[in-house]
Short mmCIF file of C-alpha atoms and ligand atoms in Angstrom, two decimals:
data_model
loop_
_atom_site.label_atom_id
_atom_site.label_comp_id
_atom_site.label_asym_id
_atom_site.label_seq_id
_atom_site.Cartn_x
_atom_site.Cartn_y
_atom_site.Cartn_z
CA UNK A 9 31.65 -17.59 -37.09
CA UNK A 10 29.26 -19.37 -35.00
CA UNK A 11 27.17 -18.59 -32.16
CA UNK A 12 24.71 -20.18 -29.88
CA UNK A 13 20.86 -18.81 -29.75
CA UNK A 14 20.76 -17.00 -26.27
CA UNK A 15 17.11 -18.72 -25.85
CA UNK A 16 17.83 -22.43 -26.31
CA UNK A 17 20.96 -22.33 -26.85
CA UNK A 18 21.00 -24.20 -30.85
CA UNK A 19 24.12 -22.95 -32.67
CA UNK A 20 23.68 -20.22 -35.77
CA UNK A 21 25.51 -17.87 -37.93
CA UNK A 22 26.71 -15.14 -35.32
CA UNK A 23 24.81 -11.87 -37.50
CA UNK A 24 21.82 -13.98 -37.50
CA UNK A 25 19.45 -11.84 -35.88
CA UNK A 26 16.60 -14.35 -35.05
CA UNK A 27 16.77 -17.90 -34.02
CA UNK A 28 15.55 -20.32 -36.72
CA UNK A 29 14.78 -22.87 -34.36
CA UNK A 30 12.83 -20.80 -31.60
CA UNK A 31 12.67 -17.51 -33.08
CA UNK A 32 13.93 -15.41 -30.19
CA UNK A 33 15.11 -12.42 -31.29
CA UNK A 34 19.06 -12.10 -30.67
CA UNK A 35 20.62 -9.34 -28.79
CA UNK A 36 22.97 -8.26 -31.58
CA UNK A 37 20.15 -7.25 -33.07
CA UNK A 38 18.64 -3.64 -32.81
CA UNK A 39 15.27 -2.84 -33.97
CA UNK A 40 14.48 0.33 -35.83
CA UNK A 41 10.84 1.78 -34.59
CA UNK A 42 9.23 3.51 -37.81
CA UNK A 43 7.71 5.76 -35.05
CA UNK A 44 10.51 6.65 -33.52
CA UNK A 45 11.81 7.48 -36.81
CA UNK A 46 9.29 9.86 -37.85
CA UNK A 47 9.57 11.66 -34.41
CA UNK A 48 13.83 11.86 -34.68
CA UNK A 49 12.89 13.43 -38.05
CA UNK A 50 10.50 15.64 -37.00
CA UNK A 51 12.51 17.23 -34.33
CA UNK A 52 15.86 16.97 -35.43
CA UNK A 53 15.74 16.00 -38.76
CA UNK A 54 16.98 19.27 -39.85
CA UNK A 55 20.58 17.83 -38.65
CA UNK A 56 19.89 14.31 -40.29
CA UNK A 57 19.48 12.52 -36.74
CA UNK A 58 16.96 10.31 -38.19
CA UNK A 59 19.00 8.94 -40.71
CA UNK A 60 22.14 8.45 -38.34
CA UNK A 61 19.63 6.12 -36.27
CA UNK A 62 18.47 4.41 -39.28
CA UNK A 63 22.34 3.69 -39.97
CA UNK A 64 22.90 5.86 -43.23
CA UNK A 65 26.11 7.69 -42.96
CA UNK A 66 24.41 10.09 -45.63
CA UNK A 67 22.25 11.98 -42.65
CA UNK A 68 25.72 13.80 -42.93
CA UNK A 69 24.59 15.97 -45.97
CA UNK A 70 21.54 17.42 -44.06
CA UNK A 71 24.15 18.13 -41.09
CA UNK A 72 26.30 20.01 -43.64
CA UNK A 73 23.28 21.87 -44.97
CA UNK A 74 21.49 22.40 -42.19
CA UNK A 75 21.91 26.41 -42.31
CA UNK A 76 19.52 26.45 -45.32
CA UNK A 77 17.02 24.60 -43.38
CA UNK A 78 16.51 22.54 -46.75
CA UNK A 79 16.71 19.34 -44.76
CA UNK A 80 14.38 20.51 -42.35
CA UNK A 81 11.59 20.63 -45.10
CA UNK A 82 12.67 16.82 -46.70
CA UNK A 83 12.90 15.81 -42.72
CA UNK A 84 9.61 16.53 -42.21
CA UNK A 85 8.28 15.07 -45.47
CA UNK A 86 10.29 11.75 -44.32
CA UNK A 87 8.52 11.17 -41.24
CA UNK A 88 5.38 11.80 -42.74
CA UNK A 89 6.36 9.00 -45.70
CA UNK A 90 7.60 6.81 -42.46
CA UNK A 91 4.11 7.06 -40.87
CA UNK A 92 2.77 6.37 -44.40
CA UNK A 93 4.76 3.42 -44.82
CA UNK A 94 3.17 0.07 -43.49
CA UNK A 95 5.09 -1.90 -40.50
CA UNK A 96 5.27 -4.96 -42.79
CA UNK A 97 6.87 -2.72 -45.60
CA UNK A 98 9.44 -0.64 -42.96
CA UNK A 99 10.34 -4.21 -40.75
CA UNK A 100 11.46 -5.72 -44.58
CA UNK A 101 13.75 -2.29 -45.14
CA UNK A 102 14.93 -1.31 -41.66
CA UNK A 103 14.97 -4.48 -39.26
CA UNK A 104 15.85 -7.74 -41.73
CA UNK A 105 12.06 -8.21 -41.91
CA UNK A 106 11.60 -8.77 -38.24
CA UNK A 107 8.85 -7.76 -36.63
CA UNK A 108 8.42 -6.50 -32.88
CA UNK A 109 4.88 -6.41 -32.79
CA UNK A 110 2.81 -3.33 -34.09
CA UNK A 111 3.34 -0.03 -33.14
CA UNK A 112 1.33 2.27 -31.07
CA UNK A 113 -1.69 4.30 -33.30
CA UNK A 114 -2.10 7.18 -30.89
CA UNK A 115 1.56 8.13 -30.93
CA UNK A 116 2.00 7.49 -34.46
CA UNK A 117 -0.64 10.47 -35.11
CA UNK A 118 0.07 13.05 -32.04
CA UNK A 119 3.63 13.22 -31.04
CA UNK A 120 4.54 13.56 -34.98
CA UNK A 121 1.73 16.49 -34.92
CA UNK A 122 3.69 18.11 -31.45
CA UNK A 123 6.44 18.06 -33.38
CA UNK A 124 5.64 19.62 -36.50
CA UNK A 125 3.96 22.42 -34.23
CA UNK A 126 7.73 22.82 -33.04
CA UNK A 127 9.24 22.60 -36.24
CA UNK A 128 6.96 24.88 -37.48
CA UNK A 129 7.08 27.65 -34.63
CA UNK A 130 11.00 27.19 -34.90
CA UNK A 131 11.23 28.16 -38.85
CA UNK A 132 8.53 31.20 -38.50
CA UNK A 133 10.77 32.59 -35.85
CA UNK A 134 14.26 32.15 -37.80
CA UNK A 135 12.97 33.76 -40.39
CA UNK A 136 10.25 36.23 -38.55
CA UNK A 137 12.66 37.59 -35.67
CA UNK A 138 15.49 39.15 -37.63
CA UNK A 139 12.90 40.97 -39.92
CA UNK A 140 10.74 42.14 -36.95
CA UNK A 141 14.39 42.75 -35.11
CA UNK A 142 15.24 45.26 -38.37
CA UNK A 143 11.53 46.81 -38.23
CA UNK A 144 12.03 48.00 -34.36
CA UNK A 145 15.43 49.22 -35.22
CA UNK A 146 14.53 50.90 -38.60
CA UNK A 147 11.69 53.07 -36.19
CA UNK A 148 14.18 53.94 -33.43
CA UNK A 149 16.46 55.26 -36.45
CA UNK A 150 13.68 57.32 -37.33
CA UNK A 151 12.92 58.89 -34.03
CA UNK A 152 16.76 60.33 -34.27
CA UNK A 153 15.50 61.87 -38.11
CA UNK A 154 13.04 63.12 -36.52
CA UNK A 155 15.27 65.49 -34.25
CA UNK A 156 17.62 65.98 -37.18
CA UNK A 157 14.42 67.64 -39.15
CA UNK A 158 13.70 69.63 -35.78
CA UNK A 159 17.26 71.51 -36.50
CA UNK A 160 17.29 71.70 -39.90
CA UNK A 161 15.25 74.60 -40.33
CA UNK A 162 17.25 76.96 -37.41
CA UNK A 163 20.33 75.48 -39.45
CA UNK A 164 19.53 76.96 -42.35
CA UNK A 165 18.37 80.53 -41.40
CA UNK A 166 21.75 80.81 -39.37
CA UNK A 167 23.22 80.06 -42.49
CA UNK A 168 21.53 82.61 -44.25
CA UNK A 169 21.56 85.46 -42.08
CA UNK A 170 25.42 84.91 -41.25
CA UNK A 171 26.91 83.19 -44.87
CA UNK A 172 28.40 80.48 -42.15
CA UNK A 173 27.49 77.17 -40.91
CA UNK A 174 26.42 77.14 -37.29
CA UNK A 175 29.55 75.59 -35.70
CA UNK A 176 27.70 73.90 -32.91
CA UNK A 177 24.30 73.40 -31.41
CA UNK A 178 24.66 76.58 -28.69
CA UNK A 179 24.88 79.18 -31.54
CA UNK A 180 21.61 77.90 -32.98
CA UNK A 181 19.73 79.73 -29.61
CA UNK A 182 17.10 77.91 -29.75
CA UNK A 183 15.49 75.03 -27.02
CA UNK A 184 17.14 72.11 -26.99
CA UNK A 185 15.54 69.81 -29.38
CA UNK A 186 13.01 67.31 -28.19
CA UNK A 187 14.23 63.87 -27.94
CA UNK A 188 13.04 60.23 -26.82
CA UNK A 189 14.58 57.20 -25.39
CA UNK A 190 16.07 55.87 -28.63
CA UNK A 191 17.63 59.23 -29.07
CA UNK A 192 21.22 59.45 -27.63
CA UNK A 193 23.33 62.53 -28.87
CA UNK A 194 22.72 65.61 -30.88
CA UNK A 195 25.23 67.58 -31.90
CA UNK A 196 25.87 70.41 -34.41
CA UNK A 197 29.53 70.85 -36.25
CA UNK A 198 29.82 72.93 -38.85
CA UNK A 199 26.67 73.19 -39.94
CA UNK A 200 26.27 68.91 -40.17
CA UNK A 201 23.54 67.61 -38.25
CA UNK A 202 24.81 64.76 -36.51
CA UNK A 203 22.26 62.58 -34.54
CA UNK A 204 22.95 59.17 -32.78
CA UNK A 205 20.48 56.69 -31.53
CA UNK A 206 20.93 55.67 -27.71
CA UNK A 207 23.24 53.16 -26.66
CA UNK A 208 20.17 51.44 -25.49
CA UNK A 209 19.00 50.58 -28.43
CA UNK A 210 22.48 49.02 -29.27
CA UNK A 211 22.48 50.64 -33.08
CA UNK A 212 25.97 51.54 -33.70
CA UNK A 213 26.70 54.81 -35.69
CA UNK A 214 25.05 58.15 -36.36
CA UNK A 215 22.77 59.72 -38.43
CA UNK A 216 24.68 62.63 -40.72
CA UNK A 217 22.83 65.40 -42.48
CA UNK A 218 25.19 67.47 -44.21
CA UNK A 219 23.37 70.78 -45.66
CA UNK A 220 24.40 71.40 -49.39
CA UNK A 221 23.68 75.29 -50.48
CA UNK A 222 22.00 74.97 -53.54
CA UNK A 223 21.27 77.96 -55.50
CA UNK A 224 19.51 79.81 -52.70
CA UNK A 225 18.09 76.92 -51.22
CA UNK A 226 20.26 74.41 -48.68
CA UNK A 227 19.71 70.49 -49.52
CA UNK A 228 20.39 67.61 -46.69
CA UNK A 229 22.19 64.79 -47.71
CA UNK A 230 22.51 61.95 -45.10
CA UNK A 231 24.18 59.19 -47.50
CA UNK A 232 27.68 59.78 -45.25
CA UNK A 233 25.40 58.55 -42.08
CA UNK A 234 27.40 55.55 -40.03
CA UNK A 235 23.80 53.67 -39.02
CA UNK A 236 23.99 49.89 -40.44
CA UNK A 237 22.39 50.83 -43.82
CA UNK A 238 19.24 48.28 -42.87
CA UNK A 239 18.36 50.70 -40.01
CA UNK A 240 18.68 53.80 -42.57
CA UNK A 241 15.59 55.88 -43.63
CA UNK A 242 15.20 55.20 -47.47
CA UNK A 243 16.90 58.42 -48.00
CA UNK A 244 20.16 57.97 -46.79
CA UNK A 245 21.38 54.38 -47.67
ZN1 ZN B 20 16.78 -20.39 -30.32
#
């Protein structure tokens, strides 16, 4: 199949994408900026973009792996080897050895730099957030052990002036015990000290202590607590 050069009009092979007689550059033709390149991997090269507008089909893999945020890190080292690579050496692999003039130097050095800031930023927060998330929630826990210590100690001299477990907070007669905004409920049954965090602090469950007589001490044990066992004090998971 034949064509006609959209300059001056000679006839050539139709996926011909310069003129041999003029050299204007054909409109089937699509050039590939190295620049742009390194900037598409950069941003989203954790989902392979960069390698879908190079033409690979294979920027599927980092889309199917982009949870690990694996192709994140070989994005990144991409567009640096793009910037790396000379326009003579990228126009021969990307655009039929075609050139469309040089590329900008000032881009090629600060956008891929804004970008790496991003990229940077966004993996230090993936992986920062859910620990700091787990820190906060891990101290509001412990404000509700806190209260649960506050009881244990009218729990147990109930218990050993009356051979029974306190059956619920009233009996104890003492002041109510002190408690904070992460605290929710507090309540005494049989003897197990059951303390919940606020519904503010959206941890689900309780904390349990459930006093064991042992010999003639009593011992706590909180392992039956219902707190997601990342929130629990050391102690009870
Ligand atoms: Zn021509």
């Amino acid at each position: 199949m034949n064509k006609y050069c959209s300059s001056c009009g000679v006839e050539m092979p139709a996926e011909a994408p310069q003129c041999r007689s003029c050299g204007a550059i054909q409109d089937n033709f699509v050039y590939k900026s190295r620049v742009a390149a390194a900037v598409i991997a950069f941003s989203t090269g954790l989902f392979g973009i960069h390698r879908f507008y190079l033409g690979q089909w294979w920027g599927i893999f980092y889309l199917l792996f982009f949870w690990t945020y694996i192709p994140m890190l070989v994005a990144i080292i991409e567009g640096i080897v793009f910037l790396a690579t000379s326009q003579k050496v990228w126009n021969d692999k990307y655009n039929r050895g075609l050139s469309l003039g040089t590329e900008k130097g000032g881009v090629v050095v600060i956008v891929p730099l804004v970008f790496i800031g991003i990229a940077m930023v966004g993996i230090i927060a993936a992986i920062a957030l859910p620990a700091y998330q787990d820190y906060t929630n891990r101290s509001k826990v412990l404000e509700s052990k806190l209260v649960a210590q506050q009881l244990m100690p009218a729990v147990e001299s109930y218990a050993f002036e009356r051979q029974q477990w306190p059956r619920n907070l009233e009996q104890l007669d003492i002041a109510a015990p002190r408690t904070s905004d992460n605290v929710g409920s507090v309540e005494i049954d049989a003897g197990v000290i059951i303390v919940a965090p606020a519904a503010s602090t959206g941890i689900a469950g309780a904390l349990v202590y459930i006093p064991k007589a042992q010999g003639s001490s009593i011992v706590w044990d909180c392992t039956e607590s219902t707190i997601d066992k990342r929130y629990l004090p050391a102690d009870c998971r």
